[in-house]
Amino acid sequence: IYDSFTITVLMQLEDLGFCKKGEGGRFVADGNLISGVGRLPFNTDGGGLCNNHPANRGGITKVIEAVRQLRGEAHPAVQVKHCDLALAQ
């Protein structure tokens, strides 16, 4: 998910229905986005801050990470166990 600013992430989590409006901050603070332990592993490729933002943070890098997760080919530290669904936005 595009993470240009903190508020962008919170708004997208709420707009996509992962949490209720106004509860994005609590959702994140509760650890829900942490790879390997959270219920919604998020930007497992490091997101925009760690993956060529802004020059190459277009859609294709998100799709590549989603496919790696689905194939079980992501880095072991961030591979989501039993991944059968991915969102590239």
mmCIF file of N, CA and C in Angstrom:
data_model
loop_
_atom_site.group_PDB
_atom_site.id
_atom_site.type_symbol
_atom_site.label_atom_id
_atom_site.label_comp_id
_atom_site.label_asym_id
_atom_site.label_seq_id
_atom_site.Cartn_x
_atom_site.Cartn_y
_atom_site.Cartn_z
ATOM 1 N N ILE A 1 0.857 -1.174 0.000
ATOM 2 C CA ILE A 1 0.000 0.000 0.000
ATOM 3 C C ILE A 1 0.900 1.232 0.000
ATOM 4 N N TYR A 2 0.521 2.222 -0.787
ATOM 5 C CA TYR A 2 1.334 3.430 -0.909
ATOM 6 C C TYR A 2 1.431 4.133 0.437
ATOM 7 N N ASP A 3 2.660 4.399 0.856
ATOM 8 C CA ASP A 3 2.898 4.963 2.186
ATOM 9 C C ASP A 3 3.651 6.286 2.116
ATOM 10 N N SER A 4 3.128 7.211 1.332
ATOM 11 C CA SER A 4 3.788 8.505 1.152
ATOM 12 C C SER A 4 3.870 9.303 2.455
ATOM 13 N N PHE A 5 2.845 9.223 3.261
ATOM 14 C CA PHE A 5 2.787 9.919 4.551
ATOM 15 C C PHE A 5 2.067 9.012 5.542
ATOM 16 N N THR A 6 2.307 9.206 6.816
ATOM 17 C CA THR A 6 1.658 8.387 7.839
ATOM 18 C C THR A 6 0.145 8.429 7.706
ATOM 19 N N ILE A 7 -0.400 9.601 7.492
ATOM 20 C CA ILE A 7 -1.856 9.728 7.398
ATOM 21 C C ILE A 7 -2.401 8.960 6.198
ATOM 22 N N THR A 8 -1.612 8.866 5.124
ATOM 23 C CA THR A 8 -2.051 8.126 3.937
ATOM 24 C C THR A 8 -2.285 6.664 4.280
ATOM 25 N N VAL A 9 -1.374 6.092 5.034
ATOM 26 C CA VAL A 9 -1.503 4.692 5.441
ATOM 27 C C VAL A 9 -2.754 4.501 6.288
ATOM 28 N N LEU A 10 -2.941 5.351 7.265
ATOM 29 C CA LEU A 10 -4.097 5.223 8.155
ATOM 30 C C LEU A 10 -5.403 5.357 7.383
ATOM 31 N N MET A 11 -5.460 6.315 6.478
ATOM 32 C CA MET A 11 -6.678 6.515 5.689
ATOM 33 C C MET A 11 -6.968 5.311 4.793
ATOM 34 N N GLN A 12 -5.931 4.740 4.188
ATOM 35 C CA GLN A 12 -6.141 3.582 3.323
ATOM 36 C C GLN A 12 -6.599 2.367 4.119
ATOM 37 N N LEU A 13 -6.009 2.141 5.277
ATOM 38 C CA LEU A 13 -6.436 1.018 6.114
ATOM 39 C C LEU A 13 -7.914 1.144 6.469
ATOM 40 N N GLU A 14 -8.329 2.346 6.787
ATOM 41 C CA GLU A 14 -9.732 2.590 7.134
ATOM 42 C C GLU A 14 -10.630 2.487 5.903
ATOM 43 N N ASP A 15 -10.220 3.112 4.794
ATOM 44 C CA ASP A 15 -11.038 3.105 3.576
ATOM 45 C C ASP A 15 -11.187 1.711 2.973
ATOM 46 N N LEU A 16 -10.168 0.874 3.134
ATOM 47 C CA LEU A 16 -10.232 -0.496 2.618
ATOM 48 C C LEU A 16 -10.984 -1.437 3.557
ATOM 49 N N GLY A 17 -11.376 -0.945 4.728
ATOM 50 C CA GLY A 17 -12.189 -1.733 5.642
ATOM 51 C C GLY A 17 -11.425 -2.637 6.593
ATOM 52 N N PHE A 18 -10.121 -2.437 6.719
ATOM 53 C CA PHE A 18 -9.353 -3.256 7.655
ATOM 54 C C PHE A 18 -9.601 -2.827 9.098
ATOM 55 N N CYS A 19 -10.051 -1.599 9.277
ATOM 56 C CA CYS A 19 -10.440 -1.097 10.590
ATOM 57 C C CYS A 19 -11.476 0.004 10.375
ATOM 58 N N LYS A 20 -12.149 0.382 11.438
ATOM 59 C CA LYS A 20 -13.186 1.412 11.341
ATOM 60 C C LYS A 20 -12.555 2.796 11.182
ATOM 61 N N LYS A 21 -13.328 3.713 10.648
ATOM 62 C CA LYS A 21 -12.882 5.103 10.504
ATOM 63 C C LYS A 21 -12.466 5.655 11.865
ATOM 64 N N GLY A 22 -11.320 6.289 11.891
ATOM 65 C CA GLY A 22 -10.808 6.867 13.123
ATOM 66 C C GLY A 22 -10.035 5.898 13.992
ATOM 67 N N GLU A 23 -9.963 4.620 13.602
ATOM 68 C CA GLU A 23 -9.273 3.621 14.416
ATOM 69 C C GLU A 23 -7.979 3.117 13.782
ATOM 70 N N GLY A 24 -7.541 3.764 12.692
ATOM 71 C CA GLY A 24 -6.318 3.343 12.015
ATOM 72 C C GLY A 24 -5.092 3.408 12.904
ATOM 73 N N GLY A 25 -4.981 4.475 13.681
ATOM 74 C CA GLY A 25 -3.838 4.626 14.578
ATOM 75 C C GLY A 25 -3.755 3.503 15.595
ATOM 76 N N ARG A 26 -4.868 3.163 16.202
ATOM 77 C CA ARG A 26 -4.904 2.079 17.189
ATOM 78 C C ARG A 26 -4.597 0.743 16.517
ATOM 79 N N PHE A 27 -5.131 0.548 15.306
ATOM 80 C CA PHE A 27 -4.903 -0.681 14.544
ATOM 81 C C PHE A 27 -3.406 -0.895 14.323
ATOM 82 N N VAL A 28 -2.711 0.168 13.953
ATOM 83 C CA VAL A 28 -1.265 0.088 13.736
ATOM 84 C C VAL A 28 -0.534 -0.104 15.063
ATOM 85 N N ALA A 29 -0.893 0.680 16.076
ATOM 86 C CA ALA A 29 -0.229 0.611 17.382
ATOM 87 C C ALA A 29 -0.368 -0.763 18.028
ATOM 88 N N ASP A 30 -1.441 -1.471 17.719
ATOM 89 C CA ASP A 30 -1.655 -2.808 18.275
ATOM 90 C C ASP A 30 -0.805 -3.882 17.600
ATOM 91 N N GLY A 31 0.022 -3.495 16.625
ATOM 92 C CA GLY A 31 0.946 -4.440 15.999
ATOM 93 C C GLY A 31 0.376 -5.237 14.844
ATOM 94 N N ASN A 32 -0.761 -4.838 14.339
ATOM 95 C CA ASN A 32 -1.409 -5.599 13.272
ATOM 96 C C ASN A 32 -0.641 -5.645 11.958
ATOM 97 N N LEU A 33 0.279 -4.715 11.727
ATOM 98 C CA LEU A 33 0.977 -4.649 10.443
ATOM 99 C C LEU A 33 2.349 -5.311 10.452
ATOM 100 N N ILE A 34 2.768 -5.854 11.562
ATOM 101 C CA ILE A 34 4.115 -6.411 11.685
ATOM 102 C C ILE A 34 4.216 -7.747 10.952
ATOM 103 N N SER A 35 5.202 -7.846 10.056
ATOM 104 C CA SER A 35 5.409 -9.089 9.308
ATOM 105 C C SER A 35 5.707 -10.239 10.250
ATOM 106 N N GLY A 36 5.080 -11.355 10.000
ATOM 107 C CA GLY A 36 5.331 -12.555 10.777
ATOM 108 C C GLY A 36 4.460 -12.720 12.004
ATOM 109 N N VAL A 37 3.976 -11.620 12.563
ATOM 110 C CA VAL A 37 3.159 -11.731 13.773
ATOM 111 C C VAL A 37 1.835 -10.982 13.689
ATOM 112 N N GLY A 38 1.766 -9.953 12.876
ATOM 113 C CA GLY A 38 0.538 -9.172 12.760
ATOM 114 C C GLY A 38 -0.507 -9.890 11.926
ATOM 115 N N ARG A 39 -1.760 -9.508 12.105
ATOM 116 C CA ARG A 39 -2.817 -10.161 11.329
ATOM 117 C C ARG A 39 -2.926 -9.606 9.919
ATOM 118 N N LEU A 40 -2.236 -8.488 9.625
ATOM 119 C CA LEU A 40 -2.238 -7.893 8.296
ATOM 120 C C LEU A 40 -0.821 -7.428 7.951
ATOM 121 N N PRO A 41 0.087 -8.354 7.645
ATOM 122 C CA PRO A 41 1.450 -7.952 7.283
ATOM 123 C C PRO A 41 1.398 -6.921 6.152
ATOM 124 N N PHE A 42 2.156 -5.860 6.285
ATOM 125 C CA PHE A 42 1.990 -4.662 5.472
ATOM 126 C C PHE A 42 3.314 -4.230 4.866
ATOM 127 N N ASN A 43 3.317 -3.961 3.567
ATOM 128 C CA ASN A 43 4.521 -3.501 2.869
ATOM 129 C C ASN A 43 5.738 -4.334 3.269
ATOM 130 N N THR A 44 5.642 -5.612 3.040
ATOM 131 C CA THR A 44 6.697 -6.533 3.450
ATOM 132 C C THR A 44 8.004 -6.311 2.703
ATOM 133 N N ASP A 45 7.971 -5.509 1.640
ATOM 134 C CA ASP A 45 9.203 -5.159 0.932
ATOM 135 C C ASP A 45 9.866 -3.917 1.523
ATOM 136 N N GLY A 46 9.331 -3.399 2.597
ATOM 137 C CA GLY A 46 9.884 -2.218 3.236
ATOM 138 C C GLY A 46 9.096 -0.956 2.970
ATOM 139 N N GLY A 47 8.174 -1.021 2.026
ATOM 140 C CA GLY A 47 7.378 0.156 1.703
ATOM 141 C C GLY A 47 8.187 1.215 0.979
ATOM 142 N N GLY A 48 7.582 2.347 0.783
ATOM 143 C CA GLY A 48 8.212 3.415 0.024
ATOM 144 C C GLY A 48 9.489 3.955 0.638
ATOM 145 N N LEU A 49 9.574 3.991 1.946
ATOM 146 C CA LEU A 49 10.764 4.536 2.586
ATOM 147 C C LEU A 49 11.986 3.649 2.409
ATOM 148 N N CYS A 50 11.789 2.367 2.218
ATOM 149 C CA CYS A 50 12.910 1.436 2.097
ATOM 150 C C CYS A 50 13.035 0.809 0.711
ATOM 151 N N ASN A 51 12.159 1.171 -0.196
ATOM 152 C CA ASN A 51 12.164 0.518 -1.504
ATOM 153 C C ASN A 51 12.055 1.544 -2.627
ATOM 154 N N ASN A 52 13.092 2.348 -2.779
ATOM 155 C CA ASN A 52 13.218 3.271 -3.905
ATOM 156 C C ASN A 52 12.163 4.360 -3.975
ATOM 157 N N HIS A 53 11.686 4.847 -2.891
ATOM 158 C CA HIS A 53 10.708 5.941 -2.929
ATOM 159 C C HIS A 53 11.433 7.249 -3.192
ATOM 160 N N PRO A 54 10.957 8.096 -4.037
ATOM 161 C CA PRO A 54 9.755 7.966 -4.841
ATOM 162 C C PRO A 54 10.015 7.467 -6.253
ATOM 163 N N ALA A 55 11.265 7.361 -6.655
ATOM 164 C CA ALA A 55 11.584 7.105 -8.061
ATOM 165 C C ALA A 55 10.977 5.830 -8.624
ATOM 166 N N ASN A 56 10.979 4.743 -7.862
ATOM 167 C CA ASN A 56 10.531 3.471 -8.418
ATOM 168 C C ASN A 56 9.454 2.826 -7.567
ATOM 169 N N ARG A 57 8.666 3.586 -6.886
ATOM 170 C CA ARG A 57 7.639 3.004 -6.022
ATOM 171 C C ARG A 57 6.302 2.940 -6.746
ATOM 172 N N GLY A 58 6.363 2.756 -8.047
ATOM 173 C CA GLY A 58 5.142 2.600 -8.824
ATOM 174 C C GLY A 58 4.510 1.248 -8.580
ATOM 175 N N GLY A 59 3.490 0.957 -9.320
ATOM 176 C CA GLY A 59 2.720 -0.259 -9.109
ATOM 177 C C GLY A 59 3.476 -1.553 -9.278
ATOM 178 N N ILE A 60 4.449 -1.604 -10.190
ATOM 179 C CA ILE A 60 5.088 -2.887 -10.486
ATOM 180 C C ILE A 60 5.877 -3.429 -9.299
ATOM 181 N N THR A 61 6.535 -2.577 -8.513
ATOM 182 C CA THR A 61 7.291 -3.098 -7.372
ATOM 183 C C THR A 61 6.362 -3.709 -6.330
ATOM 184 N N LYS A 62 5.174 -3.158 -6.202
ATOM 185 C CA LYS A 62 4.188 -3.715 -5.268
ATOM 186 C C LYS A 62 3.685 -5.070 -5.756
ATOM 187 N N VAL A 63 3.460 -5.165 -7.061
ATOM 188 C CA VAL A 63 3.000 -6.432 -7.648
ATOM 189 C C VAL A 63 4.076 -7.502 -7.508
ATOM 190 N N ILE A 64 5.331 -7.132 -7.734
ATOM 191 C CA ILE A 64 6.436 -8.095 -7.594
ATOM 192 C C ILE A 64 6.467 -8.668 -6.180
ATOM 193 N N GLU A 65 6.362 -7.822 -5.170
ATOM 194 C CA GLU A 65 6.379 -8.315 -3.785
ATOM 195 C C GLU A 65 5.158 -9.174 -3.501
ATOM 196 N N ALA A 66 4.003 -8.790 -4.018
ATOM 197 C CA ALA A 66 2.792 -9.595 -3.816
ATOM 198 C C ALA A 66 2.968 -10.989 -4.403
ATOM 199 N N VAL A 67 3.520 -11.070 -5.601
ATOM 200 C CA VAL A 67 3.746 -12.371 -6.246
ATOM 201 C C VAL A 67 4.765 -13.187 -5.460
ATOM 202 N N ARG A 68 5.825 -12.557 -4.992
ATOM 203 C CA ARG A 68 6.816 -13.274 -4.172
ATOM 204 C C ARG A 68 6.164 -13.868 -2.929
ATOM 205 N N GLN A 69 5.305 -13.087 -2.288
ATOM 206 C CA GLN A 69 4.615 -13.587 -1.101
ATOM 207 C C GLN A 69 3.733 -14.780 -1.450
ATOM 208 N N LEU A 70 2.966 -14.664 -2.509
ATOM 209 C CA LEU A 70 2.048 -15.741 -2.898
ATOM 210 C C LEU A 70 2.793 -17.012 -3.291
ATOM 211 N N ARG A 71 3.961 -16.869 -3.895
ATOM 212 C CA ARG A 71 4.774 -18.026 -4.303
ATOM 213 C C ARG A 71 5.618 -18.582 -3.160
ATOM 214 N N GLY A 72 5.688 -17.859 -2.053
ATOM 215 C CA GLY A 72 6.541 -18.280 -0.943
ATOM 216 C C GLY A 72 8.000 -17.977 -1.200
ATOM 217 N N GLU A 73 8.274 -16.972 -2.039
ATOM 218 C CA GLU A 73 9.637 -16.632 -2.438
ATOM 219 C C GLU A 73 10.145 -15.329 -1.826
ATOM 220 N N ALA A 74 9.415 -14.760 -0.889
ATOM 221 C CA ALA A 74 9.858 -13.517 -0.249
ATOM 222 C C ALA A 74 11.009 -13.825 0.707
ATOM 223 N N HIS A 75 11.707 -12.793 1.127
ATOM 224 C CA HIS A 75 12.788 -12.968 2.097
ATOM 225 C C HIS A 75 12.210 -13.663 3.327
ATOM 226 N N PRO A 76 12.919 -14.658 3.873
ATOM 227 C CA PRO A 76 12.391 -15.413 5.017
ATOM 228 C C PRO A 76 11.968 -14.544 6.207
ATOM 229 N N ALA A 77 12.619 -13.421 6.404
ATOM 230 C CA ALA A 77 12.277 -12.562 7.542
ATOM 231 C C ALA A 77 10.904 -11.918 7.400
ATOM 232 N N VAL A 78 10.406 -11.817 6.162
ATOM 233 C CA VAL A 78 9.120 -11.148 5.943
ATOM 234 C C VAL A 78 8.096 -12.021 5.234
ATOM 235 N N GLN A 79 8.455 -13.258 4.921
ATOM 236 C CA GLN A 79 7.508 -14.137 4.230
ATOM 237 C C GLN A 79 6.297 -14.396 5.125
ATOM 238 N N VAL A 80 5.123 -14.151 4.582
ATOM 239 C CA VAL A 80 3.880 -14.391 5.309
ATOM 240 C C VAL A 80 3.552 -15.877 5.209
ATOM 241 N N LYS A 81 3.404 -16.530 6.341
ATOM 242 C CA LYS A 81 3.106 -17.962 6.350
ATOM 243 C C LYS A 81 1.738 -18.220 5.735
ATOM 244 N N HIS A 82 1.680 -19.224 4.883
ATOM 245 C CA HIS A 82 0.426 -19.648 4.255
ATOM 246 C C HIS A 82 -0.259 -18.500 3.509
ATOM 247 N N CYS A 83 0.518 -17.665 2.857
ATOM 248 C CA CYS A 83 -0.038 -16.517 2.132
ATOM 249 C C CYS A 83 -0.844 -16.999 0.928
ATOM 250 N N ASP A 84 -2.120 -16.645 0.889
ATOM 251 C CA ASP A 84 -2.960 -17.019 -0.252
ATOM 252 C C ASP A 84 -3.738 -15.828 -0.802
ATOM 253 N N LEU A 85 -3.434 -14.633 -0.291
ATOM 254 C CA LEU A 85 -4.096 -13.420 -0.760
ATOM 255 C C LEU A 85 -3.138 -12.251 -0.571
ATOM 256 N N ALA A 86 -3.036 -11.403 -1.580
ATOM 257 C CA ALA A 86 -2.166 -10.228 -1.485
ATOM 258 C C ALA A 86 -2.874 -9.034 -2.110
ATOM 259 N N LEU A 87 -2.577 -7.848 -1.614
ATOM 260 C CA LEU A 87 -3.154 -6.611 -2.131
ATOM 261 C C LEU A 87 -2.021 -5.710 -2.586
ATOM 262 N N ALA A 88 -2.064 -5.296 -3.835
ATOM 263 C CA ALA A 88 -1.091 -4.334 -4.366
ATOM 264 C C ALA A 88 -1.871 -3.100 -4.778
ATOM 265 N N GLN A 89 -1.657 -2.017 -4.075
ATOM 266 C CA GLN A 89 -2.419 -0.802 -4.345
ATOM 267 C C GLN A 89 -1.496 0.356 -4.584
#
